[in-house]
């Protein structure tokens, strides 16, 4: 099927990427039913096609002109790219040929007891500095590439058949290789670029055969610090692709920051368009305008694609009118700063949100509407949209003056903090001796990260309580019964430090945010974290403080049931910040200090209630790291300060834990040590203990729990596998520093998986204890 599109209209609106999940989380429902064997592959793919059709129709109805095709994925767009270019590690299937769903999901989730063996999933990590996770492609030095999936071509054909004008998008070849992991020896994946480009060229040829005249090439790596070699790879890639498809316009998109010292490179590449993130890099527009080549299109990313605040439309019109005058509307596009996958779909679904706060917000649907209003104002004049501009101005004014956004007592408390508030009484070696005497733990102490499975019964009880069908007393009795069952099972299986299971908690950020002043919550504001894991980030709209204790009651109840230590479980200030939509009228560091002080109060209340071990999770600590190294030191200084502000008020005998996952630690290990947690647990199972190397090289002085159970896959690792991982850790870290734990919380797993896996983990720890005891006596 072929067609031909004329030139896009003046100031064409592009969305760059649309949320894949469906307004009612239809994709989650379908995926999990498919994985459970309750939905056929045919019906899963039909659901995906229905969502794509609805997405395109909605974007077009909102006034978007350039509709993305290829942005929809069943799990992850980086994994889709790996499938497209045929990079399937040999244990998952044949190196050549079409990548089917079984292979695709095996790489994403691992396999358990199925044909092809018991396989772990590929490693997963954060997408740049967002809370989205991608599957890390694994490439060997002799990697061969071949077309393994035509999903982007097929989706483009679908859009054309439905009467739309699609602009297909691809993750660019250089960013893809920079995100990949070298496997089987030290080499640079960029060495593989010459073999990769022919597959990209073939995909572009197939898109051109459909009549497509433009393709969006997502290269967010252009906002990173790049070496000369990486810059050369960009030149090679786009000179080659431009030569192979001279009639196809390539729109190069670079988002999540300014181009900075890569601007010369971006302007020199033989592409026909460039997208600028003017939210995170507003200052780059003027320089680009002074150097913009004739005949190229410029995409202006002026509406925030990563946050939910309403745009200041009048200011944007002021800023963009001279740009339209200089370059002409025919050469310009209006767009969000980045793909809209990072924001919820539609504010209109939020029927329970405070209407005053709601008028301050814009989700994906509203953001496209804002782009349409900007377009009309710039093409037809402000008078054409005067009422809309006034409504936006008035909403912004009401937000600035709302007393809930400013609490003088909170501001005063932050201002009064001193460096002494961030220091423990004694250094770690002295604390360690006191904590060992107080806790009496064995070698290789075992624990879990916090949460236990949120069963259907737990979810039903929470929902019944929320709608009033279960009284407060009945719900508390239910939670206490679940907690007691969890404590008894942990004692039975032999864990050393227990947790209460977090059955009362919906989400590790939402649960706390709902009890803190300054936070608002949605009911339908879902965004994708990975695969079928969706979250509803809180919205921080005002100054933050803690009106009353949040976790003390249930944690103290759990501790009353056992003589073993029970951990208090808190989400740290940096993660609370990073996993929320943060107010844009106050520096992020200031907001983080407010959260830290609220958590400090909770930590001290837990200690007063007899809790001797308190875990303050910071899985998003590295995620907040700026993309440019020059900006790291400022961020790390306030991030470490905030963690210590939350944790440092306790006695020396109280043991502070933290947890981090999906992070590369090498380049921030000094900051992690500066957090001064007594114990840190980290995700290492998928990487087979590779991530522990940073702690070895640095000679990390405190205790560490390298994860031995990958909780993001359904498989149950055998005891021998966990012993091997612990052996690997013990070769690198002194044995008396090692804790034994899963990679992460167990909320998303089933008890049928958790119970045998934890039993294996405890047995693995006992095996190492026995060996150590034998070595001492021998």
XYZ file of C-alpha atoms in Angstrom:
778
model
C 0.000 0.000 0.000
C 1.459 3.380 -0.972
C 0.271 6.917 -0.665
C 1.735 10.382 -1.015
C 1.487 13.179 1.478
C 1.808 16.825 0.650
C 3.820 19.157 2.841
C 2.607 19.459 6.427
C 0.576 22.572 7.255
C 2.227 25.688 8.696
C 3.170 25.262 12.351
C 2.203 21.612 12.226
C 1.548 20.078 15.628
C 3.528 16.901 16.394
C 3.057 14.799 19.541
C 6.384 12.853 19.298
C 4.917 9.831 21.123
C 1.662 8.979 22.903
C 1.005 6.986 26.123
C 0.647 3.307 25.231
C -1.290 2.131 28.248
C -4.864 3.073 27.357
C -7.112 5.425 29.341
C -8.422 2.513 31.431
C -5.103 0.606 31.504
C -6.406 -1.706 28.803
C -2.881 -2.782 27.853
C -2.035 -3.844 31.401
C -5.177 -5.948 31.611
C -4.476 -7.625 28.290
C -0.782 -8.276 28.957
C -1.296 -9.800 32.367
C -4.149 -11.966 31.100
C -1.911 -13.146 28.255
C 0.959 -13.961 30.610
C -1.446 -15.852 32.858
C -2.638 -17.953 29.900
C -6.104 -16.400 29.998
C -5.873 -14.455 26.722
C -4.769 -15.650 23.313
C -1.947 -14.059 21.352
C -4.472 -13.122 18.686
C -6.641 -11.258 21.193
C -3.606 -9.545 22.767
C -2.527 -8.217 19.387
C -6.103 -7.185 18.584
C -6.274 -5.180 21.824
C -3.002 -3.474 20.908
C -4.340 -2.622 17.439
C -7.550 -1.215 18.943
C -5.551 1.013 21.286
C -3.339 2.252 18.463
C -6.380 3.142 16.388
C -7.947 4.995 19.303
C -4.701 6.824 20.020
C -4.327 8.067 16.456
C -7.967 9.114 16.224
C -7.751 11.010 19.496
C -4.555 12.861 18.592
C -5.992 13.849 15.242
C -9.231 15.044 16.828
C -7.173 17.197 19.193
C -5.569 18.940 16.232
C -2.267 17.076 15.876
C -1.021 16.871 12.302
C 2.032 14.581 12.535
C 0.950 11.389 14.279
C 3.616 9.016 15.629
C 3.679 5.436 14.385
C 5.978 2.951 16.069
C 5.634 4.588 19.472
C 3.303 1.811 20.652
C 4.976 -1.160 22.323
C 3.882 -4.289 24.118
C 6.631 -3.855 26.702
C 9.435 -1.409 25.890
C 10.506 0.616 22.862
C 14.216 -0.177 23.339
C 13.394 -3.886 23.394
C 11.311 -3.280 20.246
C 14.387 -1.808 18.590
C 16.486 -4.778 19.662
C 13.855 -7.048 18.098
C 13.777 -4.902 14.951
C 17.516 -5.313 14.390
C 17.555 -8.973 15.452
C 19.715 -8.729 18.569
C 18.487 -11.793 20.426
C 21.050 -13.334 22.820
C 21.566 -16.976 21.798
C 19.982 -18.457 24.930
C 16.648 -16.822 24.040
C 16.366 -18.098 20.498
C 17.919 -18.192 17.035
C 20.046 -15.231 16.059
C 18.279 -14.752 12.734
C 14.629 -14.648 11.713
C 11.481 -13.083 13.040
C 11.390 -12.347 16.765
C 8.134 -13.849 18.024
C 6.234 -12.926 21.164
C 7.607 -15.865 23.153
C 11.170 -14.722 22.525
C 10.266 -11.063 23.045
C 8.672 -11.643 26.445
C 11.388 -14.101 27.469
C 13.943 -11.310 27.081
C 11.683 -8.912 28.984
C 10.508 -11.168 31.799
C 12.541 -14.371 31.773
C 11.023 -17.818 31.560
C 10.085 -20.429 34.104
C 9.479 -24.070 33.368
C 8.809 -23.488 29.678
C 10.302 -24.807 26.488
C 13.696 -23.233 26.074
C 14.617 -23.576 29.730
C 14.527 -21.483 32.859
C 15.988 -18.122 31.832
C 16.445 -14.833 33.658
C 15.245 -11.641 32.030
C 17.628 -9.199 30.419
C 18.867 -6.378 32.604
C 16.608 -3.365 33.043
C 17.619 0.193 33.894
C 16.333 3.761 33.867
C 15.693 5.643 30.623
C 17.977 8.657 30.939
C 16.842 10.632 34.007
C 13.189 9.542 33.910
C 11.258 6.967 35.917
C 10.707 4.839 32.813
C 12.724 1.591 32.668
C 14.071 0.024 29.490
C 15.384 -3.449 28.738
C 19.132 -3.257 28.114
C 20.123 -4.832 24.767
C 23.059 -7.221 24.990
C 25.519 -7.236 22.102
C 28.531 -9.455 21.452
C 31.751 -8.440 19.656
C 30.707 -10.584 16.666
C 27.095 -9.415 16.729
C 25.224 -9.797 13.464
C 22.151 -7.723 12.684
C 19.159 -8.673 10.581
C 15.587 -7.473 10.340
C 13.771 -9.321 13.128
C 10.588 -7.263 13.456
C 8.661 -5.001 11.117
C 6.431 -3.571 13.851
C 7.113 0.061 12.980
C 6.384 -0.599 9.292
C 3.230 -2.525 10.128
C 1.977 0.179 12.502
C 2.650 2.847 9.883
C 0.643 0.893 7.319
C -2.195 0.609 9.864
C -2.241 4.368 10.399
C -2.291 5.062 6.657
C -5.108 2.561 6.133
C -7.106 4.426 8.785
C -6.727 7.692 6.888
C -4.038 9.313 9.038
C -0.783 11.036 8.219
C 1.774 9.135 10.284
C 5.331 10.136 10.929
C 7.012 6.885 11.968
C 9.566 7.063 14.729
C 12.663 5.007 15.390
C 15.097 4.963 18.262
C 18.199 6.216 16.493
C 21.086 3.813 15.857
C 23.676 5.719 17.891
C 21.528 6.077 20.988
C 20.561 2.401 20.668
C 24.199 1.317 20.688
C 25.098 3.694 23.503
C 22.328 2.191 25.643
C 23.401 -1.382 24.899
C 25.566 -3.604 27.047
C 28.769 -5.166 25.773
C 28.686 -8.924 26.245
C 31.523 -11.383 25.959
C 34.520 -9.143 26.351
C 35.377 -5.500 26.692
C 34.483 -3.645 23.515
C 32.551 -0.555 22.507
C 29.124 -1.354 21.003
C 29.677 1.579 18.643
C 32.151 -0.709 16.864
C 29.058 -2.500 15.554
C 27.581 0.561 13.835
C 28.592 -0.422 10.254
C 26.730 -3.711 10.593
C 23.684 -2.105 12.206
C 23.053 0.649 9.657
C 21.936 -1.632 6.784
C 19.012 -2.837 8.926
C 17.968 0.749 9.628
C 18.319 1.518 5.930
C 16.051 -1.431 5.073
C 13.409 -0.229 7.528
C 13.577 3.271 6.040
C 13.203 1.804 2.540
C 10.098 -0.085 3.594
C 8.621 3.030 5.165
C 9.352 5.049 2.048
C 7.617 2.366 -0.020
C 4.438 3.096 1.964
C 4.594 6.704 0.799
C 6.005 8.081 4.034
C 7.991 11.252 3.434
C 9.392 11.864 6.931
C 10.657 9.757 9.829
C 11.323 10.849 13.408
C 14.730 9.659 14.595
C 14.931 9.776 18.381
C 18.508 10.455 19.455
C 18.308 11.691 23.055
C 21.981 10.793 23.485
C 22.679 14.116 21.760
C 22.040 15.889 25.074
C 24.754 13.871 26.870
C 28.466 14.497 27.216
C 29.827 12.931 24.034
C 33.330 11.799 23.134
C 34.874 12.529 19.756
C 34.239 8.899 18.849
C 30.569 9.150 19.689
C 30.243 12.349 17.668
C 31.918 10.606 14.754
C 29.388 7.780 15.058
C 26.529 10.283 14.646
C 28.140 11.654 11.494
C 28.694 8.184 10.053
C 25.165 7.083 10.858
C 23.314 10.006 9.326
C 25.590 10.440 6.338
C 24.984 6.761 5.559
C 21.219 6.815 6.142
C 20.794 10.080 4.255
C 22.721 8.696 1.317
C 20.711 5.463 1.265
C 17.327 7.252 1.364
C 17.842 10.709 -0.134
C 14.107 11.359 -0.616
C 13.147 10.696 2.979
C 13.186 13.569 5.462
C 14.672 12.724 8.843
C 13.517 14.714 11.873
C 16.204 14.352 14.517
C 14.771 14.620 18.026
C 16.972 15.424 21.018
C 15.247 15.820 24.338
C 15.726 15.848 28.132
C 18.100 18.792 27.967
C 19.921 21.327 25.813
C 22.252 20.257 23.036
C 25.021 22.366 24.561
C 28.406 21.559 23.041
C 26.709 19.073 20.683
C 24.859 21.841 18.857
C 27.530 22.096 16.166
C 27.246 18.361 15.611
C 23.449 18.433 15.399
C 23.472 21.316 12.923
C 26.089 19.594 10.765
C 24.230 16.308 10.354
C 22.567 15.745 6.950
C 19.020 15.637 8.295
C 16.037 17.703 7.263
C 14.769 18.701 10.696
C 15.753 19.071 14.331
C 13.640 19.006 17.501
C 14.705 21.118 20.479
C 13.652 20.559 24.089
C 12.927 24.176 24.992
C 11.596 23.287 28.451
C 14.822 21.795 29.786
C 16.999 23.788 27.424
C 15.225 27.111 26.897
C 18.391 29.094 26.318
C 19.439 27.207 23.186
C 16.752 28.681 20.922
C 18.467 31.995 20.271
C 21.747 30.391 19.220
C 19.948 27.929 16.964
C 17.963 30.712 15.289
C 21.136 32.583 14.495
C 22.586 29.556 12.726
C 19.546 27.739 11.348
C 20.175 26.387 7.823
C 17.829 27.293 5.010
C 15.365 24.618 3.964
C 15.273 22.708 7.247
C 12.373 22.286 9.635
C 12.665 23.228 13.292
C 10.505 21.526 15.924
C 9.901 23.664 18.990
C 9.383 21.581 22.146
C 7.645 24.265 24.180
C 5.066 22.359 26.260
C 6.500 20.259 29.088
C 6.267 16.571 28.182
C 7.528 15.430 31.597
C 5.464 17.415 34.050
C 1.780 18.150 34.497
C 1.621 21.905 34.988
C -0.426 24.086 32.696
C 1.653 26.124 30.266
C 1.962 29.888 30.421
C 0.467 30.326 26.972
C 0.715 34.124 26.817
C 4.450 33.994 27.587
C 4.940 31.305 24.962
C 3.144 33.409 22.360
C 5.406 36.331 23.256
C 8.435 34.138 22.825
C 7.407 32.393 19.620
C 6.021 35.303 17.587
C 9.532 36.531 16.659
C 10.546 32.964 15.761
C 7.634 32.622 13.342
C 8.465 36.037 11.914
C 12.108 35.061 11.376
C 11.803 31.525 9.996
C 8.252 31.395 8.665
C 5.458 29.124 9.851
C 6.078 26.622 7.025
C 9.455 25.676 8.485
C 8.293 25.275 12.062
C 6.561 22.603 14.101
C 5.049 22.856 17.574
C 5.554 19.937 19.929
C 5.910 18.888 23.536
C 9.435 18.887 24.889
C 9.592 15.083 24.557
C 7.353 12.078 24.003
C 4.177 12.258 26.064
C 4.646 8.757 27.530
C 5.850 10.392 30.749
C 2.543 12.101 31.619
C -0.988 10.774 32.274
C -3.441 10.675 29.402
C -6.417 12.910 30.200
C -7.166 15.322 33.039
C -10.886 15.024 32.252
C -10.850 11.539 33.818
C -9.968 13.020 37.229
C -13.428 13.516 38.676
C -12.220 13.349 42.303
C -9.320 15.800 42.075
C -9.725 19.135 43.847
C -11.038 21.371 41.026
C -8.864 24.266 42.162
C -5.729 22.165 41.765
C -7.048 20.538 38.593
C -7.193 23.877 36.800
C -3.439 24.244 37.316
C -2.724 21.016 35.404
C -2.441 19.627 31.880
C -2.090 15.951 30.914
C -1.324 14.582 27.427
C -4.722 15.466 25.960
C -4.595 18.981 27.402
C -0.990 19.476 26.274
C -1.911 18.797 22.661
C -4.771 21.227 23.155
C -2.295 23.830 24.388
C -0.188 23.312 21.262
C -3.294 23.823 19.124
C -4.089 27.078 20.951
C -0.521 28.298 20.458
C -0.771 27.485 16.775
C -3.979 29.480 16.367
C -2.577 32.430 18.304
C 0.553 32.481 16.150
C -1.235 32.003 12.824
C -4.482 33.920 13.406
C -3.507 36.372 16.115
C -4.152 36.460 19.837
C -7.688 37.655 19.348
C -8.663 34.300 17.866
C -7.994 32.592 21.204
C -8.327 35.520 23.597
C -10.680 33.693 25.969
C -8.380 30.669 26.215
C -5.331 32.839 26.827
C -7.153 34.719 29.563
C -8.316 31.488 31.192
C -4.749 30.193 31.265
C -3.463 33.491 32.703
C -6.114 33.534 35.421
C -5.435 29.905 36.417
C -1.728 30.648 36.768
C -2.467 33.725 38.868
C -4.758 31.756 41.170
C -2.096 29.091 41.610
C 0.551 31.649 42.584
C -1.708 33.255 45.188
C -3.241 30.092 46.683
C -2.234 29.927 50.375
C -1.827 26.135 50.173
C 1.283 26.595 48.054
C 3.141 28.508 50.790
C 3.477 27.517 54.469
C 5.641 29.992 56.438
C 6.347 27.435 59.196
C 7.750 24.928 56.694
C 9.928 27.552 55.026
C 11.232 28.694 58.431
C 12.103 25.146 59.515
C 14.078 24.504 56.348
C 15.932 27.794 56.777
C 16.852 26.870 60.356
C 18.565 23.552 59.525
C 22.319 23.331 60.149
C 25.077 20.911 59.098
C 24.822 19.282 62.537
C 21.327 18.058 61.594
C 22.873 15.883 58.867
C 25.499 14.083 60.989
C 25.169 10.897 63.066
C 26.616 11.030 66.574
C 29.434 8.537 65.851
C 31.197 7.298 62.717
C 30.153 3.976 61.205
C 32.819 1.705 62.815
C 31.643 2.721 66.278
C 27.974 2.427 65.325
C 28.555 -0.983 63.826
C 29.833 -2.454 67.094
C 26.876 -1.064 69.007
C 24.358 -2.293 66.429
C 25.817 -5.806 66.342
C 25.571 -6.044 70.106
C 22.008 -4.728 70.068
C 20.680 -6.842 67.194
C 22.596 -10.116 67.636
C 22.453 -11.089 63.961
C 24.322 -14.046 62.376
C 26.797 -13.904 59.517
C 25.110 -13.220 56.171
C 21.935 -11.856 57.814
C 18.816 -12.299 55.716
C 16.001 -9.843 55.116
C 13.637 -8.697 52.392
C 13.331 -5.251 50.879
C 9.930 -4.459 52.360
C 6.755 -5.364 50.526
C 5.077 -8.754 50.198
C 2.594 -9.824 47.479
C -0.427 -7.601 47.090
C -2.908 -10.406 46.544
C -6.359 -9.997 45.038
C -7.759 -10.283 48.564
C -5.566 -7.401 49.762
C -6.583 -5.245 46.817
C -10.266 -6.052 47.308
C -10.104 -5.109 50.970
C -8.382 -1.818 50.170
C -10.957 -1.015 47.499
C -13.834 -1.940 49.810
C -12.432 0.320 52.525
C -11.970 3.169 50.045
C -15.622 3.036 48.957
C -16.921 2.657 52.511
C -17.961 -0.970 52.262
C -15.406 -1.934 54.915
C -15.241 0.091 58.126
C -12.008 1.483 59.530
C -12.079 -1.093 62.319
C -12.745 -3.977 59.910
C -9.982 -2.844 57.565
C -7.491 -2.492 60.419
C -8.379 -5.975 61.644
C -7.827 -7.342 58.125
C -4.436 -5.625 57.845
C -3.338 -6.881 61.249
C -4.296 -10.425 60.313
C -2.290 -10.201 57.077
C 0.637 -8.709 58.958
C 0.610 -11.449 61.592
C 0.528 -14.130 58.892
C 3.534 -12.484 57.241
C 5.465 -12.279 60.517
C 4.767 -15.907 61.368
C 5.833 -17.072 57.898
C 9.066 -15.053 58.072
C 9.872 -16.592 61.453
C 9.109 -20.046 60.078
C 11.257 -19.651 56.968
C 14.144 -18.315 59.064
C 14.603 -14.692 58.018
C 16.673 -12.655 60.457
C 15.294 -9.122 60.046
C 11.583 -9.088 59.319
C 9.193 -6.662 57.650
C 5.507 -6.110 58.244
C 4.685 -6.616 54.543
C 3.187 -3.221 53.628
C -0.293 -4.611 52.989
C -1.813 -1.224 53.794
C 0.247 0.522 51.123
C -0.851 1.126 47.558
C 2.445 2.502 46.244
C 5.741 3.339 47.907
C 5.407 7.040 47.080
C 1.650 7.470 46.990
C 1.149 5.954 50.448
C 3.350 8.600 52.057
C 2.267 11.450 49.846
C -1.375 10.868 50.794
C -0.416 11.564 54.408
C 1.774 14.600 53.785
C 0.555 18.152 53.297
C 1.394 19.612 49.880
C 0.654 16.484 47.831
C -2.322 15.817 45.544
C -3.313 12.514 43.937
C -5.105 11.354 40.843
C -7.321 8.331 40.334
C -6.580 7.795 36.624
C -3.217 9.531 36.258
C -1.286 6.409 35.288
C 2.086 6.445 33.566
C 4.195 3.486 32.495
C 7.190 2.498 34.590
C 7.969 -0.668 32.600
C 5.996 -3.386 30.842
C 2.639 -3.640 32.579
C 3.875 -1.812 35.675
C 2.081 1.545 35.787
C 2.258 4.138 38.549
C 0.245 7.209 39.534
C 2.836 9.797 40.514
C 1.750 12.244 43.197
C 1.597 15.930 42.379
C 3.575 18.173 44.736
C 1.765 21.490 44.581
C 2.536 23.074 47.979
C 4.947 23.143 50.895
C 5.397 19.700 52.454
C 5.065 18.693 56.098
C 3.836 15.716 58.139
C 0.586 16.333 60.028
C 0.823 13.056 62.004
C 2.744 9.729 62.118
C 2.329 7.639 58.995
C 3.802 4.161 59.599
C 4.392 3.881 63.331
C 1.175 2.073 64.279
C 1.437 -0.893 61.905
C 5.212 -1.230 62.253
C 5.002 -1.213 66.058
C 2.190 -3.778 65.883
C 4.369 -6.067 63.753
C 7.275 -5.671 66.178
C 4.979 -6.623 69.075
C 4.413 -10.028 67.441
C 8.052 -11.159 67.412
C 11.346 -10.935 69.247
C 13.205 -10.574 65.950
C 13.840 -7.049 64.686
C 11.203 -5.638 62.330
C 12.301 -2.955 59.883
C 10.509 0.324 59.651
C 9.997 1.001 55.940
C 10.064 4.513 54.481
C 10.526 5.982 51.024
C 13.396 8.452 50.982
C 13.156 12.160 50.199
C 14.981 12.012 46.865
C 12.761 9.188 45.599
C 9.625 10.944 46.860
C 10.756 13.921 44.801
C 11.864 12.051 41.699
C 8.771 9.887 41.460
C 6.372 12.785 41.782
C 5.303 15.562 39.467
C 7.146 18.343 41.264
C 6.011 21.943 41.529
C 7.860 24.190 39.080
C 7.741 27.364 41.180
C 10.329 26.302 43.785
C 13.829 24.783 43.380
C 13.778 20.996 43.535
C 16.414 21.002 46.279
C 14.147 23.120 48.464
C 11.201 20.769 47.946
C 13.442 17.807 48.768
C 14.549 19.402 52.058
C 10.929 19.860 53.041
C 10.234 16.163 52.405
C 13.386 15.170 54.299
C 12.289 17.025 57.408
C 8.857 15.406 57.277
C 10.515 11.978 57.067
C 12.942 12.849 59.869
C 9.942 13.238 62.165
C 8.700 9.791 61.125
C 12.120 8.179 61.648
C 12.361 9.543 65.176
C 8.830 8.409 65.994
C 9.651 4.889 64.771
C 12.743 4.813 66.955
C 10.742 5.978 69.976
C 8.281 3.137 69.272
C 11.080 0.572 69.667
C 11.989 0.010 66.022
C 15.729 -0.760 65.881
C 16.158 -1.047 62.109
C 14.774 1.596 59.751
C 15.072 1.403 55.961
C 14.840 4.589 53.937
C 14.586 3.538 50.288
C 16.283 5.654 47.636
C 15.885 3.724 44.356
C 15.681 7.006 42.448
C 18.863 8.505 43.878
C 20.886 8.081 40.696
C 17.893 8.747 38.496
C 17.969 12.383 39.577
C 21.550 12.755 38.432
C 21.772 15.477 35.767
C 22.636 14.210 32.312
C 25.686 16.461 32.091
C 28.593 15.684 34.404
C 29.279 19.352 35.065
C 25.946 19.539 36.907
C 26.470 16.456 39.076
C 28.206 17.915 42.091
C 25.431 20.393 42.888
C 22.736 17.699 42.671
C 24.676 15.116 44.678
C 25.411 17.648 47.403
C 21.747 18.389 48.117
C 20.581 14.806 47.496
C 23.044 13.419 50.066
C 22.188 16.242 52.444
C 18.482 15.414 52.213
C 19.002 11.712 52.910
C 21.133 12.507 55.920
C 18.680 15.130 57.097
C 15.991 12.435 57.118
C 18.136 9.738 58.784
C 20.783 11.299 61.022
C 18.686 12.092 64.079
C 18.649 8.524 65.451
C 20.817 6.952 68.155
C 23.950 5.031 67.211
C 22.277 1.718 68.091
C 19.527 2.263 65.498
C 20.535 0.748 62.179
C 19.710 2.768 59.060
C 19.296 0.855 55.803
C 18.747 2.180 52.313
C 17.880 0.439 49.060
C 18.758 1.288 45.472
C 17.877 -0.504 42.261
C 18.509 -0.251 38.510
C 21.529 1.961 38.965
C 25.066 2.137 37.713
C 26.945 3.035 40.873
C 30.531 3.466 39.703
C 30.388 7.168 39.012
C 28.461 8.133 42.174
C 29.947 5.711 44.691
C 31.517 8.505 46.739
C 28.115 10.146 47.129
C 26.558 6.809 48.125
C 29.208 6.409 50.805
C 28.564 9.985 51.942
C 24.913 9.054 52.620
C 26.361 7.102 55.562
C 23.652 4.428 55.686
C 24.682 1.523 57.890
C 23.493 -0.988 55.273
C 22.711 -0.556 51.578
C 20.867 -3.185 49.531
C 21.221 -3.073 45.751
C 19.892 -4.793 42.632
C 22.528 -7.242 41.374
C 20.777 -10.487 40.375
C 20.113 -9.591 36.736
C 23.633 -8.240 36.307
C 25.084 -11.382 37.970
C 26.821 -9.251 40.609
C 28.414 -6.884 38.095
C 26.979 -3.852 39.872
C 28.807 -4.726 43.076
C 32.149 -3.946 41.434
C 31.739 -0.242 42.155
C 31.610 -0.963 45.877
C 34.657 -3.227 45.619
C 36.808 -0.730 43.736
C 35.851 2.020 46.154
C 36.347 -0.201 49.221
C 32.879 0.703 50.438
C 33.187 0.725 54.233
C 29.622 0.018 55.350
C 27.527 -3.134 54.977
C 25.908 -4.177 51.706
C 23.108 -6.508 50.602
C 23.612 -7.540 46.966
C 20.327 -8.855 45.584
C 20.237 -12.575 44.755
C 16.593 -12.892 43.632
C 15.373 -10.997 40.550
C 11.837 -10.117 41.563
C 10.883 -8.619 38.200
C 10.673 -12.040 36.563
C 8.307 -14.911 37.453
C 11.040 -17.543 37.838
C 12.126 -19.061 41.162
C 15.915 -19.138 41.325
C 17.322 -22.328 42.825
C 19.437 -22.291 45.978
C 22.569 -23.188 44.014
C 22.179 -20.103 41.813
C 21.909 -17.863 44.858
C 24.900 -19.510 46.494
C 26.910 -18.887 43.332
C 25.921 -15.224 43.364
C 26.853 -14.894 47.030
C 30.154 -16.645 46.386
C 30.842 -14.100 43.678
C 29.996 -11.294 46.092
C 32.132 -12.794 48.860
C 35.109 -12.877 46.502
C 34.816 -9.125 46.209
C 33.479 -7.902 49.551
C 34.512 -9.023 53.055
C 32.028 -11.639 54.203
C 31.200 -9.786 57.391
C 29.855 -6.876 55.336
C 27.386 -8.959 53.291
C 23.627 -9.157 53.808
C 21.381 -11.523 51.832
C 18.201 -10.162 50.253
C 16.138 -10.020 47.054
C 16.742 -7.319 44.481
C 13.644 -5.335 45.379
C 10.247 -5.469 47.079
C 7.956 -8.445 46.432
C 4.684 -6.573 45.929
C 4.239 -7.582 42.288
C 5.010 -11.276 42.751
C 2.741 -14.130 43.837
C 3.119 -15.995 47.125
C 3.566 -19.225 45.140
C 6.777 -17.721 43.756
C 7.882 -15.759 46.817
C 7.736 -18.506 49.425
C 10.019 -21.021 47.665
C 12.353 -18.273 46.422
C 12.826 -16.813 49.906
C 13.265 -20.308 51.337
C 16.026 -20.872 48.780
C 17.568 -17.534 49.725
C 17.626 -18.420 53.437
C 19.120 -21.805 52.615
C 21.801 -20.105 50.521
C 22.723 -17.885 53.468
C 22.889 -20.915 55.769
C 25.186 -22.651 53.301
C 27.631 -19.763 53.415
C 27.398 -19.537 57.208
C 28.216 -23.230 57.516
C 31.212 -22.859 55.231
C 32.460 -19.881 57.218
C 31.977 -21.683 60.514
C 33.861 -24.694 59.163
C 36.693 -22.462 57.985
C 36.980 -20.894 61.441
C 37.127 -24.252 63.227
C 39.312 -25.873 60.589
